[in-house]
mmCIF file of C-alpha atoms in Angstrom:
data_model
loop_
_atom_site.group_PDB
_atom_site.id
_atom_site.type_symbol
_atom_site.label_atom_id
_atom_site.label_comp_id
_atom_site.label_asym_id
_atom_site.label_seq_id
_atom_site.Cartn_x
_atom_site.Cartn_y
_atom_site.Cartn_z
ATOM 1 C CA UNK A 593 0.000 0.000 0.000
ATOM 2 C CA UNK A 594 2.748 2.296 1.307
ATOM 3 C CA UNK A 595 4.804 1.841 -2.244
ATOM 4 C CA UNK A 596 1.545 2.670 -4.263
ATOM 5 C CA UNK A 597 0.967 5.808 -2.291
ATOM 6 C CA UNK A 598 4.886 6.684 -3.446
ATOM 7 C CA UNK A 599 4.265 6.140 -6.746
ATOM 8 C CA UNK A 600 0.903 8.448 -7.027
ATOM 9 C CA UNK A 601 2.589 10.773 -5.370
ATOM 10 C CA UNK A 602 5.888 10.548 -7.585
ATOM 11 C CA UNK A 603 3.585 10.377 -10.676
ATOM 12 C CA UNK A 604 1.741 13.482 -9.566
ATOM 13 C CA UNK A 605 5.143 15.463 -8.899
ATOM 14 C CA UNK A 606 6.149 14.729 -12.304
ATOM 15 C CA UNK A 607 2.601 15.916 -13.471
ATOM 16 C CA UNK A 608 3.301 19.021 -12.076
ATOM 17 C CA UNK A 609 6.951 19.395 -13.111
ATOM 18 C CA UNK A 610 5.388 18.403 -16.320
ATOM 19 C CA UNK A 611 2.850 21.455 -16.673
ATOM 20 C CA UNK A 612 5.776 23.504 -15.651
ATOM 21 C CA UNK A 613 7.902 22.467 -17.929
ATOM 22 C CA UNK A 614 4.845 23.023 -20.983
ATOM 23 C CA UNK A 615 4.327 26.319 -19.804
ATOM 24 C CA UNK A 616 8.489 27.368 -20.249
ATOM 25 C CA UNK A 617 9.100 25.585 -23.421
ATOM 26 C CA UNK A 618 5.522 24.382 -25.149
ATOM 27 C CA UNK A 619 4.707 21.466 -26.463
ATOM 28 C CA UNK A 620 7.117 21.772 -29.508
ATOM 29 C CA UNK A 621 10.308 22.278 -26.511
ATOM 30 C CA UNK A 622 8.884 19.643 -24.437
ATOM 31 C CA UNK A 623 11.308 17.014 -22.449
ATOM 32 C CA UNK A 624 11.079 14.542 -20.217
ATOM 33 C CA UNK A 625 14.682 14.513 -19.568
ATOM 34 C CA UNK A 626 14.217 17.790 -17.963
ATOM 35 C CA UNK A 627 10.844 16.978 -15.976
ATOM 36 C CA UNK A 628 13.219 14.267 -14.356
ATOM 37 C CA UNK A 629 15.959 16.522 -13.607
ATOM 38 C CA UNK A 630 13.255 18.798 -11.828
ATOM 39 C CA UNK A 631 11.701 15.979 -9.962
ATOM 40 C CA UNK A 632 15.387 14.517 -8.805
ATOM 41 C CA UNK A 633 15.038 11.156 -10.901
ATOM 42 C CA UNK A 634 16.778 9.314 -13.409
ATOM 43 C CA UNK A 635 15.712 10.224 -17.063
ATOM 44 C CA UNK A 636 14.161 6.801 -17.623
ATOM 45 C CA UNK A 637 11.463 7.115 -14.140
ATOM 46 C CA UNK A 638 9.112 8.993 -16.077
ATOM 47 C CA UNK A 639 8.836 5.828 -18.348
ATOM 48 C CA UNK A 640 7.738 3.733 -15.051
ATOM 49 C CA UNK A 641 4.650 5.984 -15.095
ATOM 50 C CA UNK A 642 3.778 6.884 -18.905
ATOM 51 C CA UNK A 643 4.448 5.137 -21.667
ATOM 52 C CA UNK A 644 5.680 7.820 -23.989
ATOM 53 C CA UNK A 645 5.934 11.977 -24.411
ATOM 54 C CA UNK A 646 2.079 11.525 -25.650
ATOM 55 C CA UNK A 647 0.832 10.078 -22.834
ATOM 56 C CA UNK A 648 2.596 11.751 -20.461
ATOM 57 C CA UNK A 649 1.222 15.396 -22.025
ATOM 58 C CA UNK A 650 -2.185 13.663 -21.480
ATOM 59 C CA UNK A 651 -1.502 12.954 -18.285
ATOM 60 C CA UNK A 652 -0.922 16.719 -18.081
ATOM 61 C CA UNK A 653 -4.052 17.187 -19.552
ATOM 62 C CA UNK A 654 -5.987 15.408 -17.545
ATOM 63 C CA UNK A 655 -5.060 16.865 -14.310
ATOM 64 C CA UNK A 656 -5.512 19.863 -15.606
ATOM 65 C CA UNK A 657 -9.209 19.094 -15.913
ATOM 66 C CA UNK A 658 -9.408 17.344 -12.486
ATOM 67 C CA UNK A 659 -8.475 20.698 -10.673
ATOM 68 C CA UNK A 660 -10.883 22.003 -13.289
ATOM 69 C CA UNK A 661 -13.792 20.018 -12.902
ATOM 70 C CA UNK A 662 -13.366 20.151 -9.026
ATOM 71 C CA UNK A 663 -14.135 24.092 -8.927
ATOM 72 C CA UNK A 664 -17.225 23.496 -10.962
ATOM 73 C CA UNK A 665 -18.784 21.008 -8.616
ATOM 74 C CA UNK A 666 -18.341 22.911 -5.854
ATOM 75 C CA UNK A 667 -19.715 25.751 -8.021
ATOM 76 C CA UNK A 668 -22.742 24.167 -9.134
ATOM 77 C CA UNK A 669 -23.366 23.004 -5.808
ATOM 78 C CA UNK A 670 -23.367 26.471 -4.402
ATOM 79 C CA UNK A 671 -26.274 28.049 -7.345
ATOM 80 C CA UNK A 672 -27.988 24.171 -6.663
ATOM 81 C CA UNK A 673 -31.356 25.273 -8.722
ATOM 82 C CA UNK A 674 -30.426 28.074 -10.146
ATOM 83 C CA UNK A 675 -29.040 27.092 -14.099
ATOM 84 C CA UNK A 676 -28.266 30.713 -15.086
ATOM 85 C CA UNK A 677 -26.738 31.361 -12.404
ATOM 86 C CA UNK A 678 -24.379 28.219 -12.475
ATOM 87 C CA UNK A 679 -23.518 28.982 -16.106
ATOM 88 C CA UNK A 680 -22.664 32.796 -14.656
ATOM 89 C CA UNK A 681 -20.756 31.470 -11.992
ATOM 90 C CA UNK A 682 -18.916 28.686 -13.238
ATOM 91 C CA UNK A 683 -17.535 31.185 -16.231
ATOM 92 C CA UNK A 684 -16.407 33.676 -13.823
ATOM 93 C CA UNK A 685 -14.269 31.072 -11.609
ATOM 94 C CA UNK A 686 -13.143 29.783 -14.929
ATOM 95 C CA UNK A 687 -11.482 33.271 -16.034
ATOM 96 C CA UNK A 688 -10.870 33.290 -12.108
ATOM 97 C CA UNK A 689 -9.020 29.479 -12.722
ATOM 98 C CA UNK A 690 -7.127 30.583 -15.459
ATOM 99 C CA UNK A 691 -5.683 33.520 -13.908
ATOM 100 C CA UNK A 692 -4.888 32.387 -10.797
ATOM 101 C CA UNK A 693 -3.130 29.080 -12.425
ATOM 102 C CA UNK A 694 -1.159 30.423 -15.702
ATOM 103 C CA UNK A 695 0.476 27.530 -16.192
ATOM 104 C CA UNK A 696 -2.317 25.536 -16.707
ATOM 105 C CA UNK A 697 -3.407 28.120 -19.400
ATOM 106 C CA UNK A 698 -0.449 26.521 -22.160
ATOM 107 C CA UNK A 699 -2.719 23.702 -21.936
ATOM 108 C CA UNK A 700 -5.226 25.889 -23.407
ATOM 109 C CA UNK A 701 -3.225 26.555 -26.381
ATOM 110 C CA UNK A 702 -1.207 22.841 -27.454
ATOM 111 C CA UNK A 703 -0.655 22.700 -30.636
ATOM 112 C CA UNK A 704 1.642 20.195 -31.993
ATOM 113 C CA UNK A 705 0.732 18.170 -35.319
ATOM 114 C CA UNK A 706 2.169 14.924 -33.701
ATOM 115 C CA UNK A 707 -0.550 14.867 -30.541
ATOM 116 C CA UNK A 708 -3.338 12.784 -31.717
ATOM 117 C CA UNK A 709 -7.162 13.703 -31.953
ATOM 118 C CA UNK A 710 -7.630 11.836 -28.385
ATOM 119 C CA UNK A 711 -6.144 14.199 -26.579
ATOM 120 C CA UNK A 712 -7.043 17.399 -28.711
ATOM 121 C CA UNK A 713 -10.245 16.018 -27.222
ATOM 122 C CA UNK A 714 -9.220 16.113 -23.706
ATOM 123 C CA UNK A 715 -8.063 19.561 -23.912
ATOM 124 C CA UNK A 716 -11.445 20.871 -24.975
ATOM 125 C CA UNK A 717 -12.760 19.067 -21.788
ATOM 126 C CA UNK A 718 -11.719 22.329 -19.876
ATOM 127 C CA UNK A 719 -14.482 24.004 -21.429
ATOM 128 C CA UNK A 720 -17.234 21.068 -21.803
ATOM 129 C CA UNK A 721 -19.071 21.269 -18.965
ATOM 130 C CA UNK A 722 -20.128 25.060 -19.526
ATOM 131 C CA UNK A 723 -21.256 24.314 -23.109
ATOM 132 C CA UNK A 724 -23.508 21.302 -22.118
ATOM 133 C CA UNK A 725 -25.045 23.912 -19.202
ATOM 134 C CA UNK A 726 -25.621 26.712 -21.893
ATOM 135 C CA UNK A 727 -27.207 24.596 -23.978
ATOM 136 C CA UNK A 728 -29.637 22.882 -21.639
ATOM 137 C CA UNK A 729 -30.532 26.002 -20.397
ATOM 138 C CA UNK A 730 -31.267 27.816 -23.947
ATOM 139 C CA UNK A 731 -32.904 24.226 -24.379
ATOM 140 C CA UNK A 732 -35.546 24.526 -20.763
ATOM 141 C CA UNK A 733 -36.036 28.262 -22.357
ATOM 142 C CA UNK A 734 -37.172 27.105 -26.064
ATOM 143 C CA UNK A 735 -34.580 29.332 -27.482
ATOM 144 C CA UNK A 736 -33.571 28.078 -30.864
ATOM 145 C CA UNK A 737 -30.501 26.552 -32.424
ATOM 146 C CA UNK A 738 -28.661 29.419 -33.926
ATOM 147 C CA UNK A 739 -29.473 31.387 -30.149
ATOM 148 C CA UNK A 740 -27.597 28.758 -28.120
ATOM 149 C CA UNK A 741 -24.881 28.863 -31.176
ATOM 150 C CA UNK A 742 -24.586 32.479 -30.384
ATOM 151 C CA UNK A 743 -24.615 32.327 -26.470
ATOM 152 C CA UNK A 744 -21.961 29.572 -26.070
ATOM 153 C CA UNK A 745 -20.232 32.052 -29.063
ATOM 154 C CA UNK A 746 -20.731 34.767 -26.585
ATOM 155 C CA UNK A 747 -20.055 33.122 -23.314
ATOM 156 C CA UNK A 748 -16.991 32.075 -24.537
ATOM 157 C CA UNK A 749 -15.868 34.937 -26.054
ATOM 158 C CA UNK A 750 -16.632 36.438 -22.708
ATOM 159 C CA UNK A 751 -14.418 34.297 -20.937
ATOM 160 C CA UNK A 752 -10.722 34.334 -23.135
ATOM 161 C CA UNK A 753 -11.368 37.552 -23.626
ATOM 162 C CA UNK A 754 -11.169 38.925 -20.486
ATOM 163 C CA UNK A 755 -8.450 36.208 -19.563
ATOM 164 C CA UNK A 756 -6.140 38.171 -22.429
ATOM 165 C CA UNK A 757 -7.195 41.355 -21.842
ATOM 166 C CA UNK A 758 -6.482 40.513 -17.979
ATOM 167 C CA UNK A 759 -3.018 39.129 -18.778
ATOM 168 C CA UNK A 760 -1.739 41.558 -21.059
ATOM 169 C CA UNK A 761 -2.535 44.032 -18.474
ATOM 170 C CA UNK A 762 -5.693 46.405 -20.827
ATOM 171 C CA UNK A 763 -7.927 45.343 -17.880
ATOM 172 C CA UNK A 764 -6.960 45.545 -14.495
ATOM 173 C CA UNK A 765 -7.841 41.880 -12.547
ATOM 174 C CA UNK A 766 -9.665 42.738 -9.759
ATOM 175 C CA UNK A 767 -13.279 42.624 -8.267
ATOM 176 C CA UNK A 768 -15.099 45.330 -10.366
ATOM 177 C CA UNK A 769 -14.317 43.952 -13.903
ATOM 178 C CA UNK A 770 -15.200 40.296 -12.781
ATOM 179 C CA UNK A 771 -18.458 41.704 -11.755
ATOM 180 C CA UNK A 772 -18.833 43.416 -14.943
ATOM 181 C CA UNK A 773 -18.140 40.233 -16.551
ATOM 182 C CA UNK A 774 -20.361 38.670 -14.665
ATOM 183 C CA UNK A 775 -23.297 40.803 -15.289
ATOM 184 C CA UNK A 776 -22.396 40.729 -19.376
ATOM 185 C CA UNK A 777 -22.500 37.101 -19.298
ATOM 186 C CA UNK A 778 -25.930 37.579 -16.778
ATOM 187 C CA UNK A 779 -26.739 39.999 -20.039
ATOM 188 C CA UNK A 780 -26.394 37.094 -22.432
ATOM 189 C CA UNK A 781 -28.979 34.502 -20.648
ATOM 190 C CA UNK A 782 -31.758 37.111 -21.509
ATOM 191 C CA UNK A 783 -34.568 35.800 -23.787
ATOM 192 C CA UNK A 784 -34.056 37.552 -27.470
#
Protein backbone atom coordinates (compact mmCIF):
# COMPACT_ATOMS: atom_id res chain seq x y z
CA UNK A 1 0.00 0.00 0.00
CA UNK A 2 2.75 2.30 1.31
CA UNK A 3 4.80 1.84 -2.24
CA UNK A 4 1.54 2.67 -4.26
CA UNK A 5 0.97 5.81 -2.29
CA UNK A 6 4.89 6.68 -3.45
CA UNK A 7 4.27 6.14 -6.75
CA UNK A 8 0.90 8.45 -7.03
CA UNK A 9 2.59 10.77 -5.37
CA UNK A 10 5.89 10.55 -7.59
CA UNK A 11 3.58 10.38 -10.68
CA UNK A 12 1.74 13.48 -9.57
CA UNK A 13 5.14 15.46 -8.90
CA UNK A 14 6.15 14.73 -12.30
CA UNK A 15 2.60 15.92 -13.47
CA UNK A 16 3.30 19.02 -12.08
CA UNK A 17 6.95 19.40 -13.11
CA UNK A 18 5.39 18.40 -16.32
CA UNK A 19 2.85 21.45 -16.67
CA UNK A 20 5.78 23.50 -15.65
CA UNK A 21 7.90 22.47 -17.93
CA UNK A 22 4.84 23.02 -20.98
CA UNK A 23 4.33 26.32 -19.80
CA UNK A 24 8.49 27.37 -20.25
CA UNK A 25 9.10 25.58 -23.42
CA UNK A 26 5.52 24.38 -25.15
CA UNK A 27 4.71 21.47 -26.46
CA UNK A 28 7.12 21.77 -29.51
CA UNK A 29 10.31 22.28 -26.51
CA UNK A 30 8.88 19.64 -24.44
CA UNK A 31 11.31 17.01 -22.45
CA UNK A 32 11.08 14.54 -20.22
CA UNK A 33 14.68 14.51 -19.57
CA UNK A 34 14.22 17.79 -17.96
CA UNK A 35 10.84 16.98 -15.98
CA UNK A 36 13.22 14.27 -14.36
CA UNK A 37 15.96 16.52 -13.61
CA UNK A 38 13.25 18.80 -11.83
CA UNK A 39 11.70 15.98 -9.96
CA UNK A 40 15.39 14.52 -8.81
CA UNK A 41 15.04 11.16 -10.90
CA UNK A 42 16.78 9.31 -13.41
CA UNK A 43 15.71 10.22 -17.06
CA UNK A 44 14.16 6.80 -17.62
CA UNK A 45 11.46 7.12 -14.14
CA UNK A 46 9.11 8.99 -16.08
CA UNK A 47 8.84 5.83 -18.35
CA UNK A 48 7.74 3.73 -15.05
CA UNK A 49 4.65 5.98 -15.10
CA UNK A 50 3.78 6.88 -18.90
CA UNK A 51 4.45 5.14 -21.67
CA UNK A 52 5.68 7.82 -23.99
CA UNK A 53 5.93 11.98 -24.41
CA UNK A 54 2.08 11.52 -25.65
CA UNK A 55 0.83 10.08 -22.83
CA UNK A 56 2.60 11.75 -20.46
CA UNK A 57 1.22 15.40 -22.02
CA UNK A 58 -2.18 13.66 -21.48
CA UNK A 59 -1.50 12.95 -18.29
CA UNK A 60 -0.92 16.72 -18.08
CA UNK A 61 -4.05 17.19 -19.55
CA UNK A 62 -5.99 15.41 -17.55
CA UNK A 63 -5.06 16.86 -14.31
CA UNK A 64 -5.51 19.86 -15.61
CA UNK A 65 -9.21 19.09 -15.91
CA UNK A 66 -9.41 17.34 -12.49
CA UNK A 67 -8.48 20.70 -10.67
CA UNK A 68 -10.88 22.00 -13.29
CA UNK A 69 -13.79 20.02 -12.90
CA UNK A 70 -13.37 20.15 -9.03
CA UNK A 71 -14.14 24.09 -8.93
CA UNK A 72 -17.22 23.50 -10.96
CA UNK A 73 -18.78 21.01 -8.62
CA UNK A 74 -18.34 22.91 -5.85
CA UNK A 75 -19.72 25.75 -8.02
CA UNK A 76 -22.74 24.17 -9.13
CA UNK A 77 -23.37 23.00 -5.81
CA UNK A 78 -23.37 26.47 -4.40
CA UNK A 79 -26.27 28.05 -7.35
CA UNK A 80 -27.99 24.17 -6.66
CA UNK A 81 -31.36 25.27 -8.72
CA UNK A 82 -30.43 28.07 -10.15
CA UNK A 83 -29.04 27.09 -14.10
CA UNK A 84 -28.27 30.71 -15.09
CA UNK A 85 -26.74 31.36 -12.40
CA UNK A 86 -24.38 28.22 -12.47
CA UNK A 87 -23.52 28.98 -16.11
CA UNK A 88 -22.66 32.80 -14.66
CA UNK A 89 -20.76 31.47 -11.99
CA UNK A 90 -18.92 28.69 -13.24
CA UNK A 91 -17.54 31.18 -16.23
CA UNK A 92 -16.41 33.68 -13.82
CA UNK A 93 -14.27 31.07 -11.61
CA UNK A 94 -13.14 29.78 -14.93
CA UNK A 95 -11.48 33.27 -16.03
CA UNK A 96 -10.87 33.29 -12.11
CA UNK A 97 -9.02 29.48 -12.72
CA UNK A 98 -7.13 30.58 -15.46
CA UNK A 99 -5.68 33.52 -13.91
CA UNK A 100 -4.89 32.39 -10.80
CA UNK A 101 -3.13 29.08 -12.42
CA UNK A 102 -1.16 30.42 -15.70
CA UNK A 103 0.48 27.53 -16.19
CA UNK A 104 -2.32 25.54 -16.71
CA UNK A 105 -3.41 28.12 -19.40
CA UNK A 106 -0.45 26.52 -22.16
CA UNK A 107 -2.72 23.70 -21.94
CA UNK A 108 -5.23 25.89 -23.41
CA UNK A 109 -3.23 26.56 -26.38
CA UNK A 110 -1.21 22.84 -27.45
CA UNK A 111 -0.66 22.70 -30.64
CA UNK A 112 1.64 20.20 -31.99
CA UNK A 113 0.73 18.17 -35.32
CA UNK A 114 2.17 14.92 -33.70
CA UNK A 115 -0.55 14.87 -30.54
CA UNK A 116 -3.34 12.78 -31.72
CA UNK A 117 -7.16 13.70 -31.95
CA UNK A 118 -7.63 11.84 -28.39
CA UNK A 119 -6.14 14.20 -26.58
CA UNK A 120 -7.04 17.40 -28.71
CA UNK A 121 -10.25 16.02 -27.22
CA UNK A 122 -9.22 16.11 -23.71
CA UNK A 123 -8.06 19.56 -23.91
CA UNK A 124 -11.45 20.87 -24.98
CA UNK A 125 -12.76 19.07 -21.79
CA UNK A 126 -11.72 22.33 -19.88
CA UNK A 127 -14.48 24.00 -21.43
CA UNK A 128 -17.23 21.07 -21.80
CA UNK A 129 -19.07 21.27 -18.96
CA UNK A 130 -20.13 25.06 -19.53
CA UNK A 131 -21.26 24.31 -23.11
CA UNK A 132 -23.51 21.30 -22.12
CA UNK A 133 -25.04 23.91 -19.20
CA UNK A 134 -25.62 26.71 -21.89
CA UNK A 135 -27.21 24.60 -23.98
CA UNK A 136 -29.64 22.88 -21.64
CA UNK A 137 -30.53 26.00 -20.40
CA UNK A 138 -31.27 27.82 -23.95
CA UNK A 139 -32.90 24.23 -24.38
CA UNK A 140 -35.55 24.53 -20.76
CA UNK A 141 -36.04 28.26 -22.36
CA UNK A 142 -37.17 27.10 -26.06
CA UNK A 143 -34.58 29.33 -27.48
CA UNK A 144 -33.57 28.08 -30.86
CA UNK A 145 -30.50 26.55 -32.42
CA UNK A 146 -28.66 29.42 -33.93
CA UNK A 147 -29.47 31.39 -30.15
CA UNK A 148 -27.60 28.76 -28.12
CA UNK A 149 -24.88 28.86 -31.18
CA UNK A 150 -24.59 32.48 -30.38
CA UNK A 151 -24.61 32.33 -26.47
CA UNK A 152 -21.96 29.57 -26.07
CA UNK A 153 -20.23 32.05 -29.06
CA UNK A 154 -20.73 34.77 -26.58
CA UNK A 155 -20.05 33.12 -23.31
CA UNK A 156 -16.99 32.07 -24.54
CA UNK A 157 -15.87 34.94 -26.05
CA UNK A 158 -16.63 36.44 -22.71
CA UNK A 159 -14.42 34.30 -20.94
CA UNK A 160 -10.72 34.33 -23.14
CA UNK A 161 -11.37 37.55 -23.63
CA UNK A 162 -11.17 38.92 -20.49
CA UNK A 163 -8.45 36.21 -19.56
CA UNK A 164 -6.14 38.17 -22.43
CA UNK A 165 -7.20 41.35 -21.84
CA UNK A 166 -6.48 40.51 -17.98
CA UNK A 167 -3.02 39.13 -18.78
CA UNK A 168 -1.74 41.56 -21.06
CA UNK A 169 -2.54 44.03 -18.47
CA UNK A 170 -5.69 46.40 -20.83
CA UNK A 171 -7.93 45.34 -17.88
CA UNK A 172 -6.96 45.55 -14.50
CA UNK A 173 -7.84 41.88 -12.55
CA UNK A 174 -9.67 42.74 -9.76
CA UNK A 175 -13.28 42.62 -8.27
CA UNK A 176 -15.10 45.33 -10.37
CA UNK A 177 -14.32 43.95 -13.90
CA UNK A 178 -15.20 40.30 -12.78
CA UNK A 179 -18.46 41.70 -11.76
CA UNK A 180 -18.83 43.42 -14.94
CA UNK A 181 -18.14 40.23 -16.55
CA UNK A 182 -20.36 38.67 -14.67
CA UNK A 183 -23.30 40.80 -15.29
CA UNK A 184 -22.40 40.73 -19.38
CA UNK A 185 -22.50 37.10 -19.30
CA UNK A 186 -25.93 37.58 -16.78
CA UNK A 187 -26.74 40.00 -20.04
CA UNK A 188 -26.39 37.09 -22.43
CA UNK A 189 -28.98 34.50 -20.65
CA UNK A 190 -31.76 37.11 -21.51
CA UNK A 191 -34.57 35.80 -23.79
CA UNK A 192 -34.06 37.55 -27.47
Amino acid sequence: MAGQTRRRSKREELIKAGIEEINKNGIAGFSMRRVADACGVSCGAPYKHFENRNEFIAAVIEYVNGQWREQQLETMARYEGDARRQIVEISVEYVKFLMDHPHFRSILTLKDDDFDNVYHRLRGELSSMTQRMVKDYCDSVAMPEDVRYRKIYAVRSFIYGAVIMFDNGELGYNDMALEALRFNIDREFDLP
